[in-house]
Amino acid sequence: MFFSLLKTWLTFENVLLLHAHLRAIKYFLRMNITKEQIDDLNAIVKVAITKEDYSDKVDSILTDYRKTANIPGFRKGHVPMGLVKKQYGKAVLVDEVNKLLQDSLNKYLTEEKLDVLGNPLPKAQDDLDWDAENFSFEFELGLAPAFDVDLKTKKAITQYQIIADDKMIDEQVDRIAKQYGKLIAQDEVTEESEVTGVFKNEEKGLENRTTLTLDKLKGKRNLNKFVGAKVGDTLELKTKGLFEDDHDLINFLKVEHDEAHDLEIEVTFTIDEANKREATELNQELFDKLFGEGVVTSEEEMRAKIKEDAEKQFAQQADQRLLNDITEYLVENTKFDLPAEFLTKWIQATGENNLSEEEASEEYAKSEKGLRYQLIEGKIINNNDLQVSYDELKEFAKKYVRMQMAQFGQTDPEEEVLENISSRVLSNQEEAKRLSEQIMSEKLVNLYKEKANLKTKEITYENFVKEVYG
């Protein structure tokens, strides 16, 4: 970071590429570092480097260069030191000074416990003289603000308790019974039919064979075109308003996602099959197939299990909603200033693309809300000593692996298998970070349930979707 910013001070060619392999600094730094406090959110750090700070290291490196340098007219190891200094001295000097700056600043920020935002930004020095013996550099700092977080919100935030009502359970039982039932061929389509056929539009090059149920269709006009039609009939349909959900066009017609909403063409549908699905009996064979042998032994227990499993999933959605609502509240109601001017300059200086001041300001405006919440969340985590231990992470990874395996019918994996797979998962740093963030989110939700001002609202899933997502 510092190295890339310092390159604006260099006037000779390819200095930055010559010595990437140089060893890290291992001796204690003696540079003089002072801080000038501009205001609560901004400061200037001044770093003075003298010849005694770098000379021993530079001389040592040049001596090593002399032993290995291949310069025409001289035997290896016998190149005059003056020539080595002339050819490599300035590059080595710049490299070592840069390392000193980086190391000293990092140590200073750590020892002084300065909570900075972004990274120190070097102030431009047009008159920097690399032929001098002593150097002075200045860096701008953006400081994190001091603030308090009050979880006892003035207005109570809703904590949803989503229940699976009888209507939902009835629909799920009926869906399961039909899913595991048998198909009975029909000559004529009824409202209960599963219809298999081919959607076609020659102009658009559409031709896709699919199976659909008539509850997917929108409006009586479309429904009436199917009901009473016979196997072998070809129906003429319009894609606009054909399905309740326009996204069904993606699956049934195999059109691109960005086309689905605005697609307005005529298609034909040739009926190849019409089948009625006869529901299976709710017996022990079905219970064992669904839940494992002997786990459920009656329809009543089946309904209770469906309710239990559904409400576990609903609880996760309710927790996510609570987390979102409290996050929004805290961002809106926890007031503090940020070093906006510094952060805008930092975005401009460190962006992958060259940004104008106006573009950097726009990027800052987009990211400000997220930055505010990062600071608030960090304060909450520190104040409440929330941590994720390795043991917690490992158990969470095993739970995650167990859930994944269950989806493929492996409901009782051996502990050794779980250990091996979870270890491989955690060896991926990105995956380990993702799981760690999930654990921390759970800890935050539990903290909010304990300390925030909440009001519980029991609600069906159908009404939850309407109320929360409109």
CSV table of C-alpha atoms in Angstrom, one decimal:
chain,number,residue,atom,x,y,z
A,1,MET,CA,0.0,0.0,0.0
A,2,PHE,CA,2.6,2.5,1.1
A,3,PHE,CA,5.0,1.3,-1.6
A,4,SER,CA,2.5,2.0,-4.4
A,5,LEU,CA,1.7,5.5,-3.0
A,6,LEU,CA,5.3,6.4,-2.7
A,7,LYS,CA,6.1,5.7,-6.3
A,8,THR,CA,4.8,9.2,-7.2
A,9,TRP,CA,8.0,10.5,-5.5
A,10,LEU,CA,10.4,8.5,-7.7
A,11,THR,CA,12.0,10.0,-10.8
A,12,PHE,CA,14.1,7.1,-12.0
A,13,GLU,CA,13.0,4.1,-14.1
A,14,ASN,CA,11.8,0.7,-12.8
A,15,VAL,CA,13.0,1.3,-9.2
A,16,LEU,CA,9.9,-0.5,-7.8
A,17,LEU,CA,10.6,-3.7,-9.7
A,18,LEU,CA,14.3,-4.2,-8.9
A,19,HIS,CA,14.2,-5.4,-5.3
A,20,ALA,CA,10.9,-7.1,-4.4
A,21,HIS,CA,12.9,-10.0,-3.0
A,22,LEU,CA,14.7,-7.9,-0.3
A,23,ARG,CA,14.6,-9.1,3.2
A,24,ALA,CA,12.2,-7.6,5.9
A,25,ILE,CA,13.6,-5.3,8.4
A,26,LYS,CA,14.5,-7.0,11.7
A,27,TYR,CA,16.0,-4.3,13.8
A,28,PHE,CA,14.4,-1.8,16.1
A,29,LEU,CA,13.5,1.5,14.4
A,30,ARG,CA,14.7,4.7,15.9
A,31,MET,CA,12.9,7.2,13.6
A,32,ASN,CA,11.4,10.3,15.2
A,33,ILE,CA,7.6,10.2,14.7
A,34,THR,CA,5.3,12.9,15.8
A,35,LYS,CA,1.5,13.4,15.5
A,36,GLU,CA,-0.3,16.7,14.9
A,37,GLN,CA,-4.0,16.5,15.8
A,38,ILE,CA,-6.0,18.6,13.3
A,39,ASP,CA,-9.4,17.8,14.8
A,40,ASP,CA,-11.1,14.8,16.4
A,41,LEU,CA,-11.2,12.9,13.1
A,42,ASN,CA,-8.0,14.0,11.3
A,43,ALA,CA,-4.3,14.0,12.1
A,44,ILE,CA,-0.9,14.4,10.4
A,45,VAL,CA,1.9,12.0,11.3
A,46,LYS,CA,5.4,13.2,10.5
A,47,VAL,CA,8.2,10.6,10.1
A,48,ALA,CA,11.8,11.8,10.2
A,49,ILE,CA,14.4,9.3,8.9
A,50,THR,CA,18.1,9.9,9.4
A,51,LYS,CA,21.1,8.3,7.7
A,52,GLU,CA,21.8,6.2,10.8
A,53,ASP,CA,18.4,4.6,10.4
A,54,TYR,CA,19.1,3.0,7.0
A,55,SER,CA,22.8,3.2,6.3
A,56,ASP,CA,23.9,-0.1,7.8
A,57,LYS,CA,21.1,-2.0,6.0
A,58,VAL,CA,21.8,-0.3,2.7
A,59,ASP,CA,25.6,-1.0,3.0
A,60,SER,CA,24.9,-4.7,3.8
A,61,ILE,CA,22.7,-5.1,0.8
A,62,LEU,CA,25.1,-3.4,-1.6
A,63,THR,CA,28.0,-5.6,-0.2
A,64,ASP,CA,25.9,-8.7,-1.1
A,65,TYR,CA,25.2,-7.2,-4.5
A,66,ARG,CA,29.0,-6.7,-5.0
A,67,LYS,CA,29.6,-10.4,-4.4
A,68,THR,CA,27.1,-11.5,-7.1
A,69,ALA,CA,26.9,-8.7,-9.6
A,70,ASN,CA,27.7,-9.5,-13.2
A,71,ILE,CA,29.1,-6.3,-14.7
A,72,PRO,CA,31.1,-6.5,-18.0
A,73,GLY,CA,34.8,-5.9,-17.5
A,74,PHE,CA,34.9,-7.1,-13.9
A,75,ARG,CA,35.2,-10.5,-12.3
A,76,LYS,CA,32.3,-11.6,-10.0
A,77,GLY,CA,33.0,-10.3,-6.5
A,78,HIS,CA,35.6,-7.8,-7.7
A,79,VAL,CA,33.3,-5.0,-8.9
A,80,PRO,CA,34.4,-1.7,-7.3
A,81,MET,CA,32.0,-0.6,-4.6
A,82,GLY,CA,31.7,2.8,-6.1
A,83,LEU,CA,30.3,1.3,-9.3
A,84,VAL,CA,27.9,-0.8,-7.3
A,85,LYS,CA,26.6,2.2,-5.4
A,86,LYS,CA,26.3,4.2,-8.6
A,87,GLN,CA,24.3,1.5,-10.3
A,88,TYR,CA,22.2,0.2,-7.4
A,89,GLY,CA,22.6,2.6,-4.5
A,90,LYS,CA,19.6,4.8,-5.1
A,91,ALA,CA,17.2,2.0,-5.8
A,92,VAL,CA,18.3,0.2,-2.6
A,93,LEU,CA,18.0,3.4,-0.6
A,94,VAL,CA,14.5,4.1,-1.8
A,95,ASP,CA,13.4,0.5,-1.1
A,96,GLU,CA,14.8,0.5,2.4
A,97,VAL,CA,13.4,3.9,3.2
A,98,ASN,CA,10.0,2.7,2.1
A,99,LYS,CA,10.3,-0.4,4.3
A,100,LEU,CA,11.3,1.8,7.2
A,101,LEU,CA,8.2,4.0,6.7
A,102,GLN,CA,5.8,1.1,6.4
A,103,ASP,CA,7.2,-0.7,9.5
A,104,SER,CA,7.5,2.4,11.6
A,105,LEU,CA,4.0,3.6,10.8
A,106,ASN,CA,2.5,0.2,11.6
A,107,LYS,CA,4.3,0.0,14.9
A,108,TYR,CA,3.4,3.6,15.8
A,109,LEU,CA,-0.3,3.1,15.0
A,110,THR,CA,-0.3,-0.1,17.1
A,111,GLU,CA,1.7,1.2,20.1
A,112,GLU,CA,-0.3,4.5,20.2
A,113,LYS,CA,-3.6,2.5,19.7
A,114,LEU,CA,-4.8,4.8,17.0
A,115,ASP,CA,-8.0,3.6,15.4
A,116,VAL,CA,-7.7,4.7,11.8
A,117,LEU,CA,-10.0,4.4,8.9
A,118,GLY,CA,-8.5,3.4,5.6
A,119,ASN,CA,-4.7,3.7,5.5
A,120,PRO,CA,-2.3,6.6,6.0
A,121,LEU,CA,-2.1,8.7,2.9
A,122,PRO,CA,1.3,10.2,2.1
A,123,LYS,CA,1.3,14.0,1.4
A,124,ALA,CA,2.8,14.8,-2.0
A,125,GLN,CA,6.4,16.1,-1.9
A,126,ASP,CA,7.5,17.6,-5.2
A,127,ASP,CA,10.9,18.7,-3.7
A,128,LEU,CA,11.9,15.3,-2.3
A,129,ASP,CA,15.7,15.0,-2.8
A,130,TRP,CA,16.9,11.4,-2.7
A,131,ASP,CA,20.5,12.6,-2.8
A,132,ALA,CA,20.1,14.0,0.7
A,133,GLU,CA,21.0,12.0,3.8
A,134,ASN,CA,18.0,12.7,6.0
A,135,PHE,CA,14.3,12.6,4.9
A,136,SER,CA,11.0,13.7,6.3
A,137,PHE,CA,7.6,12.4,5.3
A,138,GLU,CA,4.1,13.4,6.3
A,139,PHE,CA,1.0,11.2,6.3
A,140,GLU,CA,-2.7,12.1,6.6
A,141,LEU,CA,-4.7,10.0,9.0
A,142,GLY,CA,-8.5,9.6,9.1
A,143,LEU,CA,-9.5,8.6,12.7
A,144,ALA,CA,-12.5,6.6,13.8
A,145,PRO,CA,-15.0,8.6,15.7
A,146,ALA,CA,-15.9,8.1,19.4
A,147,PHE,CA,-19.5,7.2,20.0
A,148,ASP,CA,-21.8,5.1,22.1
A,149,VAL,CA,-24.4,2.5,21.0
A,150,ASP,CA,-27.7,2.2,22.8
A,151,LEU,CA,-29.5,-1.1,22.1
A,152,LYS,CA,-32.5,0.0,24.2
A,153,THR,CA,-34.3,1.6,21.3
A,154,LYS,CA,-36.9,4.2,22.1
A,155,LYS,CA,-39.4,2.5,19.8
A,156,ALA,CA,-39.9,-1.3,20.2
A,157,ILE,CA,-38.7,-3.3,17.2
A,158,THR,CA,-40.9,-6.2,16.1
A,159,GLN,CA,-39.6,-9.7,16.7
A,160,TYR,CA,-41.7,-12.0,14.5
A,161,GLN,CA,-42.6,-15.5,15.6
A,162,ILE,CA,-43.8,-17.2,12.5
A,163,ILE,CA,-46.1,-20.2,12.9
A,164,ALA,CA,-47.1,-22.9,10.4
A,165,ASP,CA,-50.9,-22.8,10.6
A,166,ASP,CA,-53.4,-25.6,9.7
A,167,LYS,CA,-53.9,-24.3,6.2
A,168,MET,CA,-50.2,-24.4,5.4
A,169,ILE,CA,-49.8,-27.9,7.0
A,170,ASP,CA,-52.9,-29.2,5.0
A,171,GLU,CA,-51.3,-27.9,1.8
A,172,GLN,CA,-48.0,-29.5,2.6
A,173,VAL,CA,-49.6,-32.9,3.4
A,174,ASP,CA,-51.6,-32.7,0.2
A,175,ARG,CA,-48.5,-31.8,-1.8
A,176,ILE,CA,-46.5,-34.7,-0.3
A,177,ALA,CA,-49.4,-37.2,-0.9
A,178,LYS,CA,-49.6,-36.2,-4.6
A,179,GLN,CA,-45.8,-36.1,-5.0
A,180,TYR,CA,-45.5,-39.7,-3.9
A,181,GLY,CA,-48.7,-40.8,-5.6
A,182,LYS,CA,-49.1,-42.4,-9.0
A,183,LEU,CA,-49.9,-40.8,-12.4
A,184,ILE,CA,-53.1,-41.8,-14.2
A,185,ALA,CA,-53.1,-41.0,-17.9
A,186,GLN,CA,-56.0,-38.8,-19.3
A,187,ASP,CA,-57.4,-38.2,-22.7
A,188,GLU,CA,-58.6,-34.8,-21.7
A,189,VAL,CA,-57.1,-32.0,-19.6
A,190,THR,CA,-58.8,-31.1,-16.3
A,191,GLU,CA,-57.9,-28.5,-13.7
A,192,GLU,CA,-56.0,-31.1,-11.7
A,193,SER,CA,-54.0,-32.3,-14.6
A,194,GLU,CA,-50.2,-32.3,-15.1
A,195,VAL,CA,-49.8,-31.4,-18.7
A,196,THR,CA,-46.7,-32.3,-20.7
A,197,GLY,CA,-46.1,-30.7,-24.1
A,198,VAL,CA,-44.0,-28.5,-26.3
A,199,PHE,CA,-43.9,-24.6,-26.3
A,200,LYS,CA,-42.9,-23.3,-29.7
A,201,ASN,CA,-42.2,-20.0,-31.5
A,202,GLU,CA,-40.3,-20.4,-34.8
A,203,GLU,CA,-39.5,-16.7,-35.2
A,204,LYS,CA,-37.7,-16.6,-31.8
A,205,GLY,CA,-36.3,-20.1,-32.2
A,206,LEU,CA,-38.2,-21.3,-29.1
A,207,GLU,CA,-38.9,-25.0,-28.7
A,208,ASN,CA,-39.1,-26.6,-25.3
A,209,ARG,CA,-40.8,-29.7,-23.9
A,210,THR,CA,-41.9,-29.3,-20.4
A,211,THR,CA,-44.5,-30.3,-17.8
A,212,LEU,CA,-46.7,-27.9,-15.9
A,213,THR,CA,-49.6,-27.8,-13.5
A,214,LEU,CA,-52.5,-25.5,-14.3
A,215,ASP,CA,-52.2,-23.6,-11.0
A,216,LYS,CA,-49.2,-21.8,-12.6
A,217,LEU,CA,-51.5,-20.2,-15.2
A,218,LYS,CA,-52.8,-16.6,-14.8
A,219,GLY,CA,-56.5,-15.9,-15.3
A,220,LYS,CA,-59.5,-17.9,-16.4
A,221,ARG,CA,-58.9,-17.1,-20.0
A,222,ASN,CA,-55.7,-19.1,-20.1
A,223,LEU,CA,-57.1,-21.8,-17.8
A,224,ASN,CA,-60.1,-22.3,-20.1
A,225,LYS,CA,-57.8,-22.9,-23.1
A,226,PHE,CA,-56.3,-25.9,-21.4
A,227,VAL,CA,-59.3,-27.4,-19.6
A,228,GLY,CA,-61.1,-29.6,-22.0
A,229,ALA,CA,-58.3,-29.8,-24.5
A,230,LYS,CA,-57.3,-33.3,-25.7
A,231,VAL,CA,-53.9,-35.0,-26.1
A,232,GLY,CA,-52.5,-34.0,-29.5
A,233,ASP,CA,-54.3,-30.6,-29.5
A,234,THR,CA,-52.2,-27.4,-30.2
A,235,LEU,CA,-53.1,-24.3,-28.2
A,236,GLU,CA,-52.3,-20.7,-29.2
A,237,LEU,CA,-51.1,-18.6,-26.3
A,238,LYS,CA,-49.6,-15.2,-25.6
A,239,THR,CA,-46.7,-15.0,-23.2
A,240,LYS,CA,-47.8,-11.7,-21.8
A,241,GLY,CA,-49.8,-12.6,-18.7
A,242,LEU,CA,-49.6,-16.3,-19.3
A,243,PHE,CA,-48.2,-17.2,-15.8
A,244,GLU,CA,-48.9,-15.9,-12.3
A,245,ASP,CA,-45.1,-15.4,-12.1
A,246,ASP,CA,-43.3,-14.1,-15.1
A,247,HIS,CA,-40.2,-16.0,-14.0
A,248,ASP,CA,-42.0,-19.2,-15.0
A,249,LEU,CA,-41.3,-18.2,-18.6
A,250,ILE,CA,-37.6,-18.9,-17.8
A,251,ASN,CA,-38.3,-22.5,-16.8
A,252,PHE,CA,-41.2,-23.5,-19.2
A,253,LEU,CA,-40.0,-21.6,-22.3
A,254,LYS,CA,-36.3,-21.6,-21.6
A,255,VAL,CA,-35.9,-17.8,-22.3
A,256,GLU,CA,-33.2,-15.6,-20.7
A,257,HIS,CA,-33.8,-14.1,-17.3
A,258,ASP,CA,-33.7,-10.5,-18.7
A,259,GLU,CA,-36.3,-11.3,-21.3
A,260,ALA,CA,-38.9,-12.8,-19.0
A,261,HIS,CA,-40.6,-9.7,-17.7
A,262,ASP,CA,-41.1,-7.9,-21.1
A,263,LEU,CA,-41.6,-10.9,-23.4
A,264,GLU,CA,-44.7,-10.4,-25.4
A,265,ILE,CA,-45.0,-13.0,-28.2
A,266,GLU,CA,-47.4,-15.6,-29.4
A,267,VAL,CA,-46.5,-19.3,-28.8
A,268,THR,CA,-48.1,-22.6,-29.5
A,269,PHE,CA,-48.3,-25.5,-27.0
A,270,THR,CA,-48.8,-29.0,-28.3
A,271,ILE,CA,-50.2,-31.4,-25.7
A,272,ASP,CA,-48.3,-34.7,-25.6
A,273,GLU,CA,-49.6,-36.0,-22.3
A,274,ALA,CA,-52.2,-35.2,-19.7
A,275,ASN,CA,-52.0,-37.0,-16.3
A,276,LYS,CA,-53.8,-36.9,-13.1
A,277,ARG,CA,-51.8,-37.5,-10.0
A,278,GLU,CA,-53.5,-39.8,-7.6
A,279,ALA,CA,-52.5,-39.1,-4.0
A,280,THR,CA,-50.8,-41.9,-2.1
A,281,GLU,CA,-52.0,-43.3,1.2
A,282,LEU,CA,-50.6,-41.7,4.4
A,283,ASN,CA,-49.2,-45.0,5.7
A,284,GLN,CA,-46.1,-46.2,7.5
A,285,GLU,CA,-44.2,-46.9,4.2
A,286,LEU,CA,-44.6,-43.2,3.3
A,287,PHE,CA,-43.6,-42.0,6.8
A,288,ASP,CA,-40.5,-44.1,6.8
A,289,LYS,CA,-39.6,-42.8,3.3
A,290,LEU,CA,-40.0,-39.2,4.4
A,291,PHE,CA,-38.6,-39.1,7.9
A,292,GLY,CA,-36.6,-42.4,8.5
A,293,GLU,CA,-37.7,-45.7,9.8
A,294,GLY,CA,-40.0,-45.5,12.8
A,295,VAL,CA,-39.5,-41.7,13.4
A,296,VAL,CA,-43.1,-41.0,12.6
A,297,THR,CA,-45.9,-43.5,13.0
A,298,SER,CA,-49.2,-41.6,12.4
A,299,GLU,CA,-50.7,-38.8,10.3
A,300,GLU,CA,-50.9,-36.7,13.5
A,301,GLU,CA,-47.2,-37.2,14.1
A,302,MET,CA,-46.5,-36.4,10.5
A,303,ARG,CA,-48.3,-33.1,10.7
A,304,ALA,CA,-46.5,-32.3,14.0
A,305,LYS,CA,-43.1,-33.0,12.3
A,306,ILE,CA,-44.0,-30.9,9.3
A,307,LYS,CA,-45.0,-28.0,11.6
A,308,GLU,CA,-41.7,-28.4,13.6
A,309,ASP,CA,-39.5,-28.4,10.6
A,310,ALA,CA,-41.3,-25.5,8.9
A,311,GLU,CA,-41.1,-23.4,12.0
A,312,LYS,CA,-37.4,-24.0,12.4
A,313,GLN,CA,-36.9,-22.6,8.9
A,314,PHE,CA,-39.3,-19.7,9.7
A,315,ALA,CA,-37.3,-18.9,12.8
A,316,GLN,CA,-34.2,-18.3,10.6
A,317,GLN,CA,-36.1,-15.9,8.4
A,318,ALA,CA,-37.5,-14.1,11.4
A,319,ASP,CA,-34.0,-13.8,12.9
A,320,GLN,CA,-32.6,-12.4,9.7
A,321,ARG,CA,-35.5,-9.9,9.6
A,322,LEU,CA,-34.8,-8.9,13.2
A,323,LEU,CA,-31.1,-8.4,12.4
A,324,ASN,CA,-32.0,-6.3,9.3
A,325,ASP,CA,-34.5,-4.1,11.3
A,326,ILE,CA,-32.1,-3.5,14.2
A,327,THR,CA,-29.3,-2.7,11.7
A,328,GLU,CA,-31.4,-0.1,10.0
A,329,TYR,CA,-32.4,1.4,13.3
A,330,LEU,CA,-28.9,1.6,14.6
A,331,VAL,CA,-27.5,3.2,11.4
A,332,GLU,CA,-30.3,5.8,11.4
A,333,ASN,CA,-30.1,6.6,15.1
A,334,THR,CA,-26.5,6.3,16.2
A,335,LYS,CA,-25.1,9.7,15.4
A,336,PHE,CA,-21.4,10.4,14.7
A,337,ASP,CA,-19.3,12.3,12.2
A,338,LEU,CA,-16.8,10.7,9.8
A,339,PRO,CA,-13.6,12.1,8.2
A,340,ALA,CA,-15.5,12.4,4.9
A,341,GLU,CA,-12.9,14.5,3.1
A,342,PHE,CA,-10.1,12.1,4.0
A,343,LEU,CA,-12.0,9.0,3.1
A,344,THR,CA,-12.9,10.5,-0.3
A,345,LYS,CA,-9.2,11.2,-0.9
A,346,TRP,CA,-8.4,7.7,0.2
A,347,ILE,CA,-10.9,6.2,-2.2
A,348,GLN,CA,-9.5,8.3,-5.0
A,349,ALA,CA,-5.9,7.3,-4.2
A,350,THR,CA,-6.5,3.6,-3.7
A,351,GLY,CA,-9.1,2.7,-6.3
A,352,GLU,CA,-8.4,0.2,-9.0
A,353,ASN,CA,-9.4,2.8,-11.6
A,354,ASN,CA,-8.3,6.4,-11.8
A,355,LEU,CA,-11.2,8.3,-10.2
A,356,SER,CA,-11.9,12.0,-10.4
A,357,GLU,CA,-12.7,13.9,-7.2
A,358,GLU,CA,-16.4,13.8,-8.1
A,359,GLU,CA,-16.4,10.1,-8.8
A,360,ALA,CA,-14.6,9.4,-5.5
A,361,SER,CA,-17.2,11.5,-3.7
A,362,GLU,CA,-20.0,9.4,-5.3
A,363,GLU,CA,-18.2,6.2,-4.3
A,364,TYR,CA,-17.9,7.5,-0.7
A,365,ALA,CA,-21.6,8.4,-0.6
A,366,LYS,CA,-22.5,4.8,-1.7
A,367,SER,CA,-20.3,3.2,0.9
A,368,GLU,CA,-20.9,5.6,3.8
A,369,LYS,CA,-23.9,3.6,5.2
A,370,GLY,CA,-22.0,0.3,5.1
A,371,LEU,CA,-19.0,1.9,6.8
A,372,ARG,CA,-21.2,3.4,9.6
A,373,TYR,CA,-22.6,0.0,10.3
A,374,GLN,CA,-19.2,-1.7,10.3
A,375,LEU,CA,-18.1,0.8,13.0
A,376,ILE,CA,-21.4,0.3,15.0
A,377,GLU,CA,-21.1,-3.5,14.7
A,378,GLY,CA,-17.5,-3.4,15.7
A,379,LYS,CA,-18.3,-1.3,18.8
A,380,ILE,CA,-21.1,-3.8,19.8
A,381,ILE,CA,-18.8,-6.8,19.3
A,382,ASN,CA,-16.0,-5.2,21.4
A,383,ASN,CA,-18.3,-3.9,24.2
A,384,ASN,CA,-19.9,-7.3,24.6
A,385,ASP,CA,-16.8,-9.4,24.1
A,386,LEU,CA,-18.3,-11.4,21.2
A,387,GLN,CA,-15.8,-13.8,19.8
A,388,VAL,CA,-15.8,-16.9,17.5
A,389,SER,CA,-13.6,-19.6,18.8
A,390,TYR,CA,-12.0,-22.3,16.5
A,391,ASP,CA,-14.0,-25.0,18.3
A,392,GLU,CA,-17.3,-23.1,17.6
A,393,LEU,CA,-16.2,-22.7,14.0
A,394,LYS,CA,-15.4,-26.4,13.6
A,395,GLU,CA,-18.7,-27.5,15.1
A,396,PHE,CA,-20.6,-25.1,12.9
A,397,ALA,CA,-18.8,-26.4,9.9
A,398,LYS,CA,-19.7,-30.0,10.8
A,399,LYS,CA,-23.3,-28.9,11.2
A,400,TYR,CA,-23.2,-27.3,7.8
A,401,VAL,CA,-21.7,-30.4,6.2
A,402,ARG,CA,-24.3,-32.6,7.9
A,403,MET,CA,-27.1,-30.5,6.4
A,404,GLN,CA,-25.6,-30.6,3.0
A,405,MET,CA,-25.2,-34.4,3.1
A,406,ALA,CA,-28.8,-34.8,4.4
A,407,GLN,CA,-30.0,-33.1,1.2
A,408,PHE,CA,-28.5,-36.1,-0.7
A,409,GLY,CA,-30.1,-38.7,1.5
A,410,GLN,CA,-27.1,-39.2,3.8
A,411,THR,CA,-28.8,-38.6,7.1
A,412,ASP,CA,-26.4,-40.3,9.5
A,413,PRO,CA,-22.8,-39.7,8.4
A,414,GLU,CA,-19.9,-41.1,10.5
A,415,GLU,CA,-18.1,-38.6,12.8
A,416,GLU,CA,-14.8,-39.3,11.0
A,417,VAL,CA,-16.4,-38.3,7.6
A,418,LEU,CA,-17.8,-35.1,9.1
A,419,GLU,CA,-14.3,-34.3,10.6
A,420,ASN,CA,-12.5,-34.8,7.3
A,421,ILE,CA,-15.0,-32.8,5.2
A,422,SER,CA,-15.3,-29.9,7.7
A,423,SER,CA,-11.5,-29.7,7.9
A,424,ARG,CA,-11.4,-29.3,4.1
A,425,VAL,CA,-14.1,-26.7,4.2
A,426,LEU,CA,-12.3,-24.7,6.8
A,427,SER,CA,-9.0,-24.9,4.8
A,428,ASN,CA,-10.7,-22.6,2.3
A,429,GLN,CA,-10.2,-19.1,3.8
A,430,GLU,CA,-13.2,-17.6,2.1
A,431,GLU,CA,-15.4,-20.4,3.2
A,432,ALA,CA,-14.1,-20.2,6.8
A,433,LYS,CA,-14.7,-16.4,6.8
A,434,ARG,CA,-18.3,-16.9,5.5
A,435,LEU,CA,-19.1,-19.4,8.2
A,436,SER,CA,-17.4,-17.3,10.9
A,437,GLU,CA,-19.6,-14.3,9.9
A,438,GLN,CA,-22.7,-16.5,10.1
A,439,ILE,CA,-21.8,-17.5,13.7
A,440,MET,CA,-21.2,-13.8,14.6
A,441,SER,CA,-24.6,-12.9,13.1
A,442,GLU,CA,-26.2,-15.5,15.3
A,443,LYS,CA,-24.4,-14.1,18.4
A,444,LEU,CA,-25.6,-10.6,17.5
A,445,VAL,CA,-29.2,-11.8,17.1
A,446,ASN,CA,-29.0,-13.5,20.5
A,447,LEU,CA,-27.6,-10.3,22.0
A,448,TYR,CA,-30.3,-8.2,20.5
A,449,LYS,CA,-33.0,-10.6,21.8
A,450,GLU,CA,-31.5,-10.2,25.3
A,451,LYS,CA,-30.9,-6.5,25.4
A,452,ALA,CA,-32.9,-4.7,22.7
A,453,ASN,CA,-36.3,-3.2,23.1
A,454,LEU,CA,-38.4,-5.8,21.3
A,455,LYS,CA,-42.1,-6.7,20.9
A,456,THR,CA,-43.1,-10.2,19.9
A,457,LYS,CA,-45.6,-10.7,17.1
A,458,GLU,CA,-47.0,-14.1,16.3
A,459,ILE,CA,-47.9,-14.4,12.6
A,460,THR,CA,-48.5,-17.0,9.9
A,461,TYR,CA,-45.9,-17.3,7.2
A,462,GLU,CA,-48.4,-16.0,4.6
A,463,ASN,CA,-49.1,-12.9,6.6
A,464,PHE,CA,-45.4,-12.4,7.4
A,465,VAL,CA,-44.6,-12.3,3.7
A,466,LYS,CA,-47.4,-9.8,3.0
A,467,GLU,CA,-46.4,-7.6,5.9
A,468,VAL,CA,-42.6,-7.6,5.5
A,469,TYR,CA,-42.2,-7.9,1.7
A,470,GLY,CA,-45.5,-6.4,0.5
